[in-house]
GROMACS .gro file of C-alpha atoms in nm:
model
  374
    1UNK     CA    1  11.193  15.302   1.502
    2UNK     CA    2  10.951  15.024   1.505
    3UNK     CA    3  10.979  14.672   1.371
    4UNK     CA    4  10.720  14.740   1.137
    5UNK     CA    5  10.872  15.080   1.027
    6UNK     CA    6  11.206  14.907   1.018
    7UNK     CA    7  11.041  14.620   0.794
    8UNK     CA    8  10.915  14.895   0.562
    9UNK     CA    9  11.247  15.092   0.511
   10UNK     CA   10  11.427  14.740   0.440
   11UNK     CA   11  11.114  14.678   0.141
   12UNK     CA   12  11.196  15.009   0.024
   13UNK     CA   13  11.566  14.987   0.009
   14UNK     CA   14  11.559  14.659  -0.165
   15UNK     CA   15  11.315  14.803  -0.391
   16UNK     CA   16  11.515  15.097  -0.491
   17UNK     CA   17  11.870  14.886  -0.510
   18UNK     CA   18  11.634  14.694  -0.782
   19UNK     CA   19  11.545  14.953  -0.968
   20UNK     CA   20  11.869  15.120  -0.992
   21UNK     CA   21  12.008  14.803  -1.089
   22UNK     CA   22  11.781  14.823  -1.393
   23UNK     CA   23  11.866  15.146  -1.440
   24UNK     CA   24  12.233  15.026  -1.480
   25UNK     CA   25  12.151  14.757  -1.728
   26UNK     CA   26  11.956  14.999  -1.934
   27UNK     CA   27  12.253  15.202  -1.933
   28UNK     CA   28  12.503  14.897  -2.009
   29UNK     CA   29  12.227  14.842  -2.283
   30UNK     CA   30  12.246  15.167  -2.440
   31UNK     CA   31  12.652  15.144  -2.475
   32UNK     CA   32  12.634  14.778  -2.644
   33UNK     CA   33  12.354  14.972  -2.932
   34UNK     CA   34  12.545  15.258  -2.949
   35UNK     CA   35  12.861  15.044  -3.025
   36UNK     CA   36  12.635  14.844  -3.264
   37UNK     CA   37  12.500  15.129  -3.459
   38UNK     CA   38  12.829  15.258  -3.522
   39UNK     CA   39  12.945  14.893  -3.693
   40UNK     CA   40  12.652  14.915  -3.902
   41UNK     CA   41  12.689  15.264  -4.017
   42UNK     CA   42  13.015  15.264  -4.079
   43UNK     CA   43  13.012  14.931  -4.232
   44UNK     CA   44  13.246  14.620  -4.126
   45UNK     CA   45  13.420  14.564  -4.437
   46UNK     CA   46  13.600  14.950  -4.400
   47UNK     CA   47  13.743  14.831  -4.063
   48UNK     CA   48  14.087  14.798  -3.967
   49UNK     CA   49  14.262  14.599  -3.742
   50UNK     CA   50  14.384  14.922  -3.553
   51UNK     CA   51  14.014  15.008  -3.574
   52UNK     CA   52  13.860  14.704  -3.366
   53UNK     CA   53  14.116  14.718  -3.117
   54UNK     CA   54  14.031  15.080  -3.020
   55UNK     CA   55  13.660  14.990  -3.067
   56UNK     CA   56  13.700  14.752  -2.794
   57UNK     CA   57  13.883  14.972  -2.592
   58UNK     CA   58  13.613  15.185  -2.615
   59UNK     CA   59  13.316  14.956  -2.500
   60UNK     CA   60  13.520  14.827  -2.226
   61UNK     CA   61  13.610  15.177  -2.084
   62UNK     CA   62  13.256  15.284  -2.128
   63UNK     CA   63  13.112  14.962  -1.924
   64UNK     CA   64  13.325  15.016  -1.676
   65UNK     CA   65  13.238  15.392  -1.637
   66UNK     CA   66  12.889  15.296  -1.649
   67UNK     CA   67  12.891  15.024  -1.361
   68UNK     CA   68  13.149  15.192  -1.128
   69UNK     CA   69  12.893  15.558  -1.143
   70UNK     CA   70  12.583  15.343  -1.076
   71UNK     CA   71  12.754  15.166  -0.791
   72UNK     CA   72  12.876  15.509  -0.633
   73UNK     CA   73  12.510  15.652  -0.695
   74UNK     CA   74  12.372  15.340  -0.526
   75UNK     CA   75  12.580  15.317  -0.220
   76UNK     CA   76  12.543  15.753  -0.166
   77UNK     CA   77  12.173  15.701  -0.227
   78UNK     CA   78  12.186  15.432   0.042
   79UNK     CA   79  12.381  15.628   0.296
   80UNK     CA   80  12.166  15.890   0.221
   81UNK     CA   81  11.846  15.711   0.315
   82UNK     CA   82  12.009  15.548   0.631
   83UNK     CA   83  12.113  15.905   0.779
   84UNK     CA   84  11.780  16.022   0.704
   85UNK     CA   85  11.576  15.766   0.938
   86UNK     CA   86  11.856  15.795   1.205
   87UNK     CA   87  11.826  16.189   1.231
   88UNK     CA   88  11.460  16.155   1.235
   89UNK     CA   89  11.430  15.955   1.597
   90UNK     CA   90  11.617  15.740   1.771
   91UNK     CA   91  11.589  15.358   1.714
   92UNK     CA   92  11.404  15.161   1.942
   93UNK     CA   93  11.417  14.773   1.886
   94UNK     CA   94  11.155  14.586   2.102
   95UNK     CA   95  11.324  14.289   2.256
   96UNK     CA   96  11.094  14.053   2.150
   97UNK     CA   97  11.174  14.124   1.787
   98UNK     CA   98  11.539  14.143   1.820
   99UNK     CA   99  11.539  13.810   1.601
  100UNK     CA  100  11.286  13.892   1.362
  101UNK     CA  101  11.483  14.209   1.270
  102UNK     CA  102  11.821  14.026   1.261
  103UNK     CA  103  11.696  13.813   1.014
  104UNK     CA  104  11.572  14.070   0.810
  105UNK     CA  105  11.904  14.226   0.776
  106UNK     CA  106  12.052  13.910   0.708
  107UNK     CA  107  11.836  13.901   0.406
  108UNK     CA  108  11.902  14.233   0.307
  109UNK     CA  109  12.299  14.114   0.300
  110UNK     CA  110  12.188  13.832   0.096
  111UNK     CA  111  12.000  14.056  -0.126
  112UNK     CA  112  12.304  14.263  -0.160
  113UNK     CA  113  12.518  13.935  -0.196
  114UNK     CA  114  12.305  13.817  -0.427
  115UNK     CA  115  12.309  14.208  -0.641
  116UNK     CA  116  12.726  14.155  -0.653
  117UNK     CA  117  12.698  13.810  -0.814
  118UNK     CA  118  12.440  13.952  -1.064
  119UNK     CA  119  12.670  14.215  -1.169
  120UNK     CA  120  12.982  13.987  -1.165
  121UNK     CA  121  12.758  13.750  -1.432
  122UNK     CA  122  12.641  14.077  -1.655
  123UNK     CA  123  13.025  14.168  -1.687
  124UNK     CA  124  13.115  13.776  -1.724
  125UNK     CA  125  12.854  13.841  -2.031
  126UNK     CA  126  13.022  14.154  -2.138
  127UNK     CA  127  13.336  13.992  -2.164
  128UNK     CA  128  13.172  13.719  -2.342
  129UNK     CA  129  13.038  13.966  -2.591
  130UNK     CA  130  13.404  14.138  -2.616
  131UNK     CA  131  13.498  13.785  -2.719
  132UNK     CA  132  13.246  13.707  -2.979
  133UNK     CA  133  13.283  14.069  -3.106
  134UNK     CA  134  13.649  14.001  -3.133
  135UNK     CA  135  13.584  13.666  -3.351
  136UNK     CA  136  13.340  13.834  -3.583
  137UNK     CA  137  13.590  14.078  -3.630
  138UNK     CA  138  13.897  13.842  -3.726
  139UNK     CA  139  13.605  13.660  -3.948
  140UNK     CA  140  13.522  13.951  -4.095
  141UNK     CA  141  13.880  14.038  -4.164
  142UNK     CA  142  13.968  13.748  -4.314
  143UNK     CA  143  13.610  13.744  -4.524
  144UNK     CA  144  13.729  14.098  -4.622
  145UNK     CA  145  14.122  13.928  -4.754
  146UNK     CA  146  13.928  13.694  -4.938
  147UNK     CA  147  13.696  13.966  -5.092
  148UNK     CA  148  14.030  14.133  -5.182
  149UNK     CA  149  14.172  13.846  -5.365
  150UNK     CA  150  13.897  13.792  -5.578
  151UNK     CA  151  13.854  14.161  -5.677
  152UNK     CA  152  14.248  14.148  -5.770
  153UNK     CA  153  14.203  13.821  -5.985
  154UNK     CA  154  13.898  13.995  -6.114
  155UNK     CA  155  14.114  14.298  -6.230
  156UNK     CA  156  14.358  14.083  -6.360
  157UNK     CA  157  14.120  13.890  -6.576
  158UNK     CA  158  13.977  14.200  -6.705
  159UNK     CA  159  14.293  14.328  -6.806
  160UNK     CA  160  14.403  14.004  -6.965
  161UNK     CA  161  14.052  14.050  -7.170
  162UNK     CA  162  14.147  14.382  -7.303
  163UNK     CA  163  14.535  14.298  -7.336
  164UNK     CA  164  14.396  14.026  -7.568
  165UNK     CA  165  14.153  14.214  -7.729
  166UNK     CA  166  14.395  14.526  -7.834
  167UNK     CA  167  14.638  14.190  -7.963
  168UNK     CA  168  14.274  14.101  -8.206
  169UNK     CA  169  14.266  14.461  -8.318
  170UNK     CA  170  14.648  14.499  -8.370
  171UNK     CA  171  14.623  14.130  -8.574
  172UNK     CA  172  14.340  14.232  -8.807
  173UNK     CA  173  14.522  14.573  -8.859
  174UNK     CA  174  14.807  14.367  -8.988
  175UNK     CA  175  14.618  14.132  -9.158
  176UNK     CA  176  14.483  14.420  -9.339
  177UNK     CA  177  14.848  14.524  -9.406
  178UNK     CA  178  14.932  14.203  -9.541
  179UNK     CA  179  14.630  14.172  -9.785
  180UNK     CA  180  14.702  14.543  -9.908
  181UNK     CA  181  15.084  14.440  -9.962
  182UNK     CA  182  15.022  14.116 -10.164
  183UNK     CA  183  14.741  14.350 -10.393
  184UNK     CA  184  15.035  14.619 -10.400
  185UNK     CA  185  15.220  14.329 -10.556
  186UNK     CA  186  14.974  14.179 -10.792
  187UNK     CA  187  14.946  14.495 -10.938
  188UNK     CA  188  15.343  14.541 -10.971
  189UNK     CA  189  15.329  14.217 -11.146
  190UNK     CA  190  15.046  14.322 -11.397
  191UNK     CA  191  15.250  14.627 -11.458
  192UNK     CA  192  15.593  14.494 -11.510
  193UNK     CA  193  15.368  14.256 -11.745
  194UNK     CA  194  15.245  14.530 -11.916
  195UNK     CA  195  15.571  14.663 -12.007
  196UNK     CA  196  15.731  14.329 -12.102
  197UNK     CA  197  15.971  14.339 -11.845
  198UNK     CA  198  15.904  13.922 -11.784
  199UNK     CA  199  15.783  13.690 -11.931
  200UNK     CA  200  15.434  13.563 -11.964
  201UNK     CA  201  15.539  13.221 -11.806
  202UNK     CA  202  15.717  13.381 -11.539
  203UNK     CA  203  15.432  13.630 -11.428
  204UNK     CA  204  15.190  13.320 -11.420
  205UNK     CA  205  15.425  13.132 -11.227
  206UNK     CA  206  15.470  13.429 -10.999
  207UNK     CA  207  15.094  13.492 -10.973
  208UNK     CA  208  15.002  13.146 -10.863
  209UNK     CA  209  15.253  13.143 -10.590
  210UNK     CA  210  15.136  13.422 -10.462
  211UNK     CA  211  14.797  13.330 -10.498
  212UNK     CA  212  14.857  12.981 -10.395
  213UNK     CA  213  15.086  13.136 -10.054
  214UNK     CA  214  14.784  13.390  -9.974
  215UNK     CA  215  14.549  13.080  -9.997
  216UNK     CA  216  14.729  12.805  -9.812
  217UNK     CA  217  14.820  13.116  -9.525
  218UNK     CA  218  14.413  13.252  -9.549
  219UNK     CA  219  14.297  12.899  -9.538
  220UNK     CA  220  14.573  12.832  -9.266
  221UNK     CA  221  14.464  13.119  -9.061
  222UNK     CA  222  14.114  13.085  -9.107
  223UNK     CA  223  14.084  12.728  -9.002
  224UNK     CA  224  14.259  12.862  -8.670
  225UNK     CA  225  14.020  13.118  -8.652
  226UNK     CA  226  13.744  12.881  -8.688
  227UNK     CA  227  13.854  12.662  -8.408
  228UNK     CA  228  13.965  12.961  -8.182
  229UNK     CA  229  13.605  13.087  -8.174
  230UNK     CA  230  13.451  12.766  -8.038
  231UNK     CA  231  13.740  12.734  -7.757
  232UNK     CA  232  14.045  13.033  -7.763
  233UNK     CA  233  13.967  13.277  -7.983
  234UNK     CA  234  14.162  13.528  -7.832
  235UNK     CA  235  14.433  13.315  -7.817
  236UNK     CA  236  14.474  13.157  -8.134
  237UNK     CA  237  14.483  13.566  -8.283
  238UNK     CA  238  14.736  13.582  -8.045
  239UNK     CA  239  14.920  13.355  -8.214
  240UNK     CA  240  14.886  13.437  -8.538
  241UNK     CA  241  14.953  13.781  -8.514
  242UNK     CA  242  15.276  13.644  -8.415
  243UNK     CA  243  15.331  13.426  -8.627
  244UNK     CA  244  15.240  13.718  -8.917
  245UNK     CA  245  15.527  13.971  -8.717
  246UNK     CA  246  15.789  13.659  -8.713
  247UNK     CA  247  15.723  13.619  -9.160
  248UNK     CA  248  15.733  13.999  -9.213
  249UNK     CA  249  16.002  14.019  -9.014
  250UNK     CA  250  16.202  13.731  -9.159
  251UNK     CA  251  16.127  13.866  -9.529
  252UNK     CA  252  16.202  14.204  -9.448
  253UNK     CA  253  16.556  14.091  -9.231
  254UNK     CA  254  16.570  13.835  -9.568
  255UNK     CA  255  16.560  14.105  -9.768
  256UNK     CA  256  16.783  14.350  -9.615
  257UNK     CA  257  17.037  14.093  -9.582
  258UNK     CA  258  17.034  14.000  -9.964
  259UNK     CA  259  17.033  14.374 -10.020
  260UNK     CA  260  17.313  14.429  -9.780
  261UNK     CA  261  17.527  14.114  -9.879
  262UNK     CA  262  17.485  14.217 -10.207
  263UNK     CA  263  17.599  14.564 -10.132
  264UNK     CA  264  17.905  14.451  -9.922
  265UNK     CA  265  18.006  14.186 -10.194
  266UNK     CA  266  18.064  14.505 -10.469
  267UNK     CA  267  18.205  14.744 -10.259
  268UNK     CA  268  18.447  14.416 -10.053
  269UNK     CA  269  18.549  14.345 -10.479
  270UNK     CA  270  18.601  14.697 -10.563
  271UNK     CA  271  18.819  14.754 -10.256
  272UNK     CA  272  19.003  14.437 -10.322
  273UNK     CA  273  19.052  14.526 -10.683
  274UNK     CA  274  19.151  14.881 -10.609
  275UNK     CA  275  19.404  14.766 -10.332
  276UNK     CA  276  19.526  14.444 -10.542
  277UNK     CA  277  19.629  14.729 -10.758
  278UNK     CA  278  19.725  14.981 -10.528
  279UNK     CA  279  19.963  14.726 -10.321
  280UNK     CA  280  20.138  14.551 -10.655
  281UNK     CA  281  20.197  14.926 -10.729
  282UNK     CA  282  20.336  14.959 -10.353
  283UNK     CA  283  20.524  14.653 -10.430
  284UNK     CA  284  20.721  14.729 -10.739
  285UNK     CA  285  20.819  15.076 -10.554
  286UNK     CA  286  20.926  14.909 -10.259
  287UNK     CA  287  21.082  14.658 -10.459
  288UNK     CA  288  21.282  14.936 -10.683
  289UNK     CA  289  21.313  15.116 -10.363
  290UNK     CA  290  21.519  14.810 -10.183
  291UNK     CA  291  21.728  14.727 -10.455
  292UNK     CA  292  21.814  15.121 -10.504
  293UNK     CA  293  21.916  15.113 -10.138
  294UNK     CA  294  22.055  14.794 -10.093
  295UNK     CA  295  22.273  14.847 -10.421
  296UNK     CA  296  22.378  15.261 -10.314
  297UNK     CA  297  22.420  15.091  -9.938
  298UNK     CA  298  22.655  14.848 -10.072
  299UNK     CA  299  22.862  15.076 -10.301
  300UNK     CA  300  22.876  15.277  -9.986
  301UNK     CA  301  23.018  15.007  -9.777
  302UNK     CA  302  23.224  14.900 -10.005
  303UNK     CA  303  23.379  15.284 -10.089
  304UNK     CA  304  23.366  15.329  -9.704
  305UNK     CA  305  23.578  14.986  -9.672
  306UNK     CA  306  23.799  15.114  -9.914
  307UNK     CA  307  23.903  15.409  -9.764
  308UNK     CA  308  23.916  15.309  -9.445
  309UNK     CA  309  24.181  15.051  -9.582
  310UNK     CA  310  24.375  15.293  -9.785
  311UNK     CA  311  24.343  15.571  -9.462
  312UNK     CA  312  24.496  15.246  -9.230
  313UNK     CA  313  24.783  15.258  -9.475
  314UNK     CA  314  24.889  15.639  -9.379
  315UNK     CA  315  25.057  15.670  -9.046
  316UNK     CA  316  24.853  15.988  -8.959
  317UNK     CA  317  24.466  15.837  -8.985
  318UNK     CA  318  24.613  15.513  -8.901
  319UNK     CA  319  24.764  15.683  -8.533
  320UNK     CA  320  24.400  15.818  -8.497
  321UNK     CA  321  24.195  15.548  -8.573
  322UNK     CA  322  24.436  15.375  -8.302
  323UNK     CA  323  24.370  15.659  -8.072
  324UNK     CA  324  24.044  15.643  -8.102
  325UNK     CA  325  23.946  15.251  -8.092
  326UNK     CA  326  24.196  15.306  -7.813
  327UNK     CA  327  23.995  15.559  -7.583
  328UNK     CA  328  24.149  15.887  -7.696
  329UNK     CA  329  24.440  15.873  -7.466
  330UNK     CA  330  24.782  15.742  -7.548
  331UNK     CA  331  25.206  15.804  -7.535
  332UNK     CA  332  25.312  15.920  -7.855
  333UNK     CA  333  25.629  15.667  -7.834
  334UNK     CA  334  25.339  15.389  -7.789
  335UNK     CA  335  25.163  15.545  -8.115
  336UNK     CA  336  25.467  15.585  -8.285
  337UNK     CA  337  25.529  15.190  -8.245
  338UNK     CA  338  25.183  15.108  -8.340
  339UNK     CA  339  25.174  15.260  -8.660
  340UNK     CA  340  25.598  15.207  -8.763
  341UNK     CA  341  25.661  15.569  -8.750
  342UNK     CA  342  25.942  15.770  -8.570
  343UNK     CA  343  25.806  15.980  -8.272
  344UNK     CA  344  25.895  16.306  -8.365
  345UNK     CA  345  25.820  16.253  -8.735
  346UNK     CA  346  25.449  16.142  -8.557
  347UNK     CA  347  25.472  16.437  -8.371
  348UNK     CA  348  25.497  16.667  -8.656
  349UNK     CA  349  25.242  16.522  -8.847
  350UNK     CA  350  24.987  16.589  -8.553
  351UNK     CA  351  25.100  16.925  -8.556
  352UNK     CA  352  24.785  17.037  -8.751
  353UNK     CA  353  24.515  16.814  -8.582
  354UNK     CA  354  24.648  17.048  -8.254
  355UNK     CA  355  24.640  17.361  -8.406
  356UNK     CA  356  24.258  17.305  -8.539
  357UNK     CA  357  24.205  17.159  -8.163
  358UNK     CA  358  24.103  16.826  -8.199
  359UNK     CA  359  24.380  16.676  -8.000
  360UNK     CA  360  24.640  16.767  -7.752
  361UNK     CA  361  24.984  16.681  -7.663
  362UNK     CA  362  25.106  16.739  -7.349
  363UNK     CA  363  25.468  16.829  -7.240
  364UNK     CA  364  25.514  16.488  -7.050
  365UNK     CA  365  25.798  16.291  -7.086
  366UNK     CA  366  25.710  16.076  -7.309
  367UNK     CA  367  25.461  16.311  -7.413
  368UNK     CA  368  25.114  16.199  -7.367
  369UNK     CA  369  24.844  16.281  -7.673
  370UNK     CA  370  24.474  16.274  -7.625
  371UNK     CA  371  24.142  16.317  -7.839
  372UNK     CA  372  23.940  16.630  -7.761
  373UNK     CA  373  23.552  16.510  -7.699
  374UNK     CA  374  23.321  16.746  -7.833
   0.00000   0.00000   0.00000
C-alpha cells in the first residue's frame, strides 16, 4: 500500500466514522421525539408518579441500546474495512514517509479521541435532559395537586350553593305553611264569631294580634330579606327558616305541654281522689282489723295464761311442763320432788301418757322417764 493509498483509506475511514456518528444522533433523536410524542398524546396532567419513573427508565434503556449498537456497528464496520485492504496486498511503507504516515495515524487516534469525548458530552446532555424532564415532571405534579385543590373547593362551593338553595325552597315552603295556618285561623275566628261563641271585643282583640304578630314577623322577615339580597341572601333564609322551625316548634311543644299538663293534672286528681278514698277505706279495715286481732290476741293470751296457771297447779301437767322445759329426760323421784307429789302416786298418774306413747319409763332404779320426740 502506498502513502497516498494509505492517505485515502484514512479520509475515508474518518469520513464514514462521521457519518455513522450522525447516524447515531439521528437515532438518539428519534428516541427523545418518540418519548415526546407520547407526553403530548397522552397528556401530562394523567401522569403518575409510578408513570414518570418508568418513562425514564425507558428513555435511558433505549439511549443506551441505541449508542452501545452504533458503537458495535462502527468498530465491525472498521475491522471490516481494515481486513479488506490487508487481504488485498501487502503493505509497503516507503521509508521516506514513515513520518508522514505516523502522523496521520496519530490524527486518526485524535479523531477517534476526539469521537469518545463527543459522545461522552451527547450523553452528559441526555442526562441533562433526564434531569430537566424529571423537574417538569415534579412541576407538573405539583401544578396537577394544585389543580386538584381547586376543583375540590370548587365542588364544595357548588354544593354549599345548592345546600343553600334547597334551605330557600324548604323556607318559602314553610313560609307558605305559616301564611295558610294564620288564614286557617282567621277564618276559625270569623266562625266561632259567627256562632257567638266570643265576644265581639275578644275576636277584635284576637284579630289584631294576629294581624299585628303576622305584620311585625312579615315586616321582620322581610327587612332581612331585603338586606340578605344585597349581601347574604342565602344566608339570612337560612336563618329564618330557622328561626320559623324553632316558633312552630315551641308553640306546638307549648301546646302539647298545656295539653298534656292539663291532661296529667285530671287524671293525677282523679287518682288521688279515688285512692284518698280507697286508702281511708283501707284504713278503717285495717284499723277494725288490728283492734279485732289485738283484742281476740289478748283474750287469747290471757285464756292461754290462765290455763297454763291453773294446769301448773295439777301435779300431772305441772311434772310435764317440768319435763319438758327440762329436756324431756328426768328421775321420777327428781319429778316427784319438783312438783310435791309421792313417786309412785306420780308414777300412776303417768300411767296413761305411756300407754298413748308419749313418754316412757324405764325400769331403772330410780326409774328414769323421758318425752317421746315426734
Amino acid at each position: 500500500m502506498t502513502q497516498k493509498s494509505l492517505k485515502e483509506f484514512g479520509l475515508e475511514f474518518i469520513n464514514e466514522m462521521a457519518k455513522d456518528r450522525k447516524v447515531a444522533q439521528q437515532e438518539i433523536g428519534v428516541v427523545v421525539s418518540g418519548t415526546k410524542s407520547t407526553l403530548i398524546a397522552q397528556g401530562l396532567p394523567h401522569f403518575s408518579y409510578q408513570d414518570i419513573d418508568t418513562l425514564i427508565k425507558t428513555v435511558r434503556k433505549d439511549t443506551a441500546r441505541v449508542v452501545d449498537s452504533e458503537l458495535t456497528r462502527i468498530t465491525i464496520k472498521s475491522l471490516g474495512r481494515i481486513r479488506e485492504v490487508l487481504s488485498e496486498s501487502a503493505i509497503i511503507i516507503q521509508d521516506e514517509a514513515s513520518l508522514e504516515q505516523e502522523n496521520e495515524l496519530v490524527q486518526l487516534r485524535e479523531s477517534n479521541l476526539e469521537f469518545k469525548t463527543q459522545i461522552k458530552e451527547k450523553n452528559t446532555e441526555l442526562k441533562q435532559l433526564e434531569s430537566e424532564k424529571a423537574d417538569s415532571f415534579t412541576q407538573l405534579a405539583e401544578k396537577t395537586d394544585q389543580i386538584t385543590a381547586l376543583e375540590a373547593d370548587m365542588k364544595r362551593v357548588q354544593s354549599q350553593l345548592e345546600n343553600q338553595q334547597k334551605e330557600l325552597e324548604v323556607h318559602q315552603t314553610q313560609s307558605k305553611e305559616l301564611i295558610n295556618e294564620l288564614e286557617m285561623n282567621q277564618a276559625l275566628i270569623e266562625k266561632l264569631k259567627e256562632k257567638e261563641l266570643i265576644h265581639e271585643k275578644d275576636i277584635q282583640e284576637a284579630l289584631a294580634s294576629v294581624a299585628e304578630t303576622y305584620q311585625i314577623q312579615e315586616n321582620y322577615y322581610q327587612r332581612m330579606l331585603e338586606d340578605g339580597i344585597q349581601s347574604r341572601t342565602k344566608e339570612i333564609r337560612r336563618e329564618m327558616e330557622i328561626d320559623l322551625e324553632e316558633m312552630k316548634k315551641k308553640l306546638e311543644t307549648q301546646n302539647t305541654r298545656l295539653e298534656d299538663a292539663t291532661r296529667q293534672h285530671k287524671i293525677t286528681v282523679d287518682r288521688l281522689e279515688e285512692a284518698t278514698k280507697i286508702a281511708e277505706e283501707e284504713l278503717l279495715e285495717t284499723q277494725a282489723e288490728l283492734s279485732k286481732a289485738i283484742t281476740e290476741r289478748l283474750e287469747k293470751n290471757v285464756l292461754l295464761d290462765y290455763t297454763q296457771r291453773l294446769l301448773s297447779t295439777h301435779p300431772l301437767y305441772a311434772s310435764i311442763l317440768i319435763l319438758l322445759n327440762l329436756g324431756g329426760v328426768l328421775d321420777l323421784s327428781t319429778l316427784a320432788m319438783s312438783v310435791g307429789a309421792h313417786p309412785l302416786k306420780l308414777k300412776q298418774m303417768l300411767g296413761d301418757l305411756v300407754t298413748k306413747g308419749l313418754i316412757t319409763i324405764s325400769s331403772d332404779d330410780p326409774p328414769t322417764i323421758a318425752a317421746v320426740m315426734v
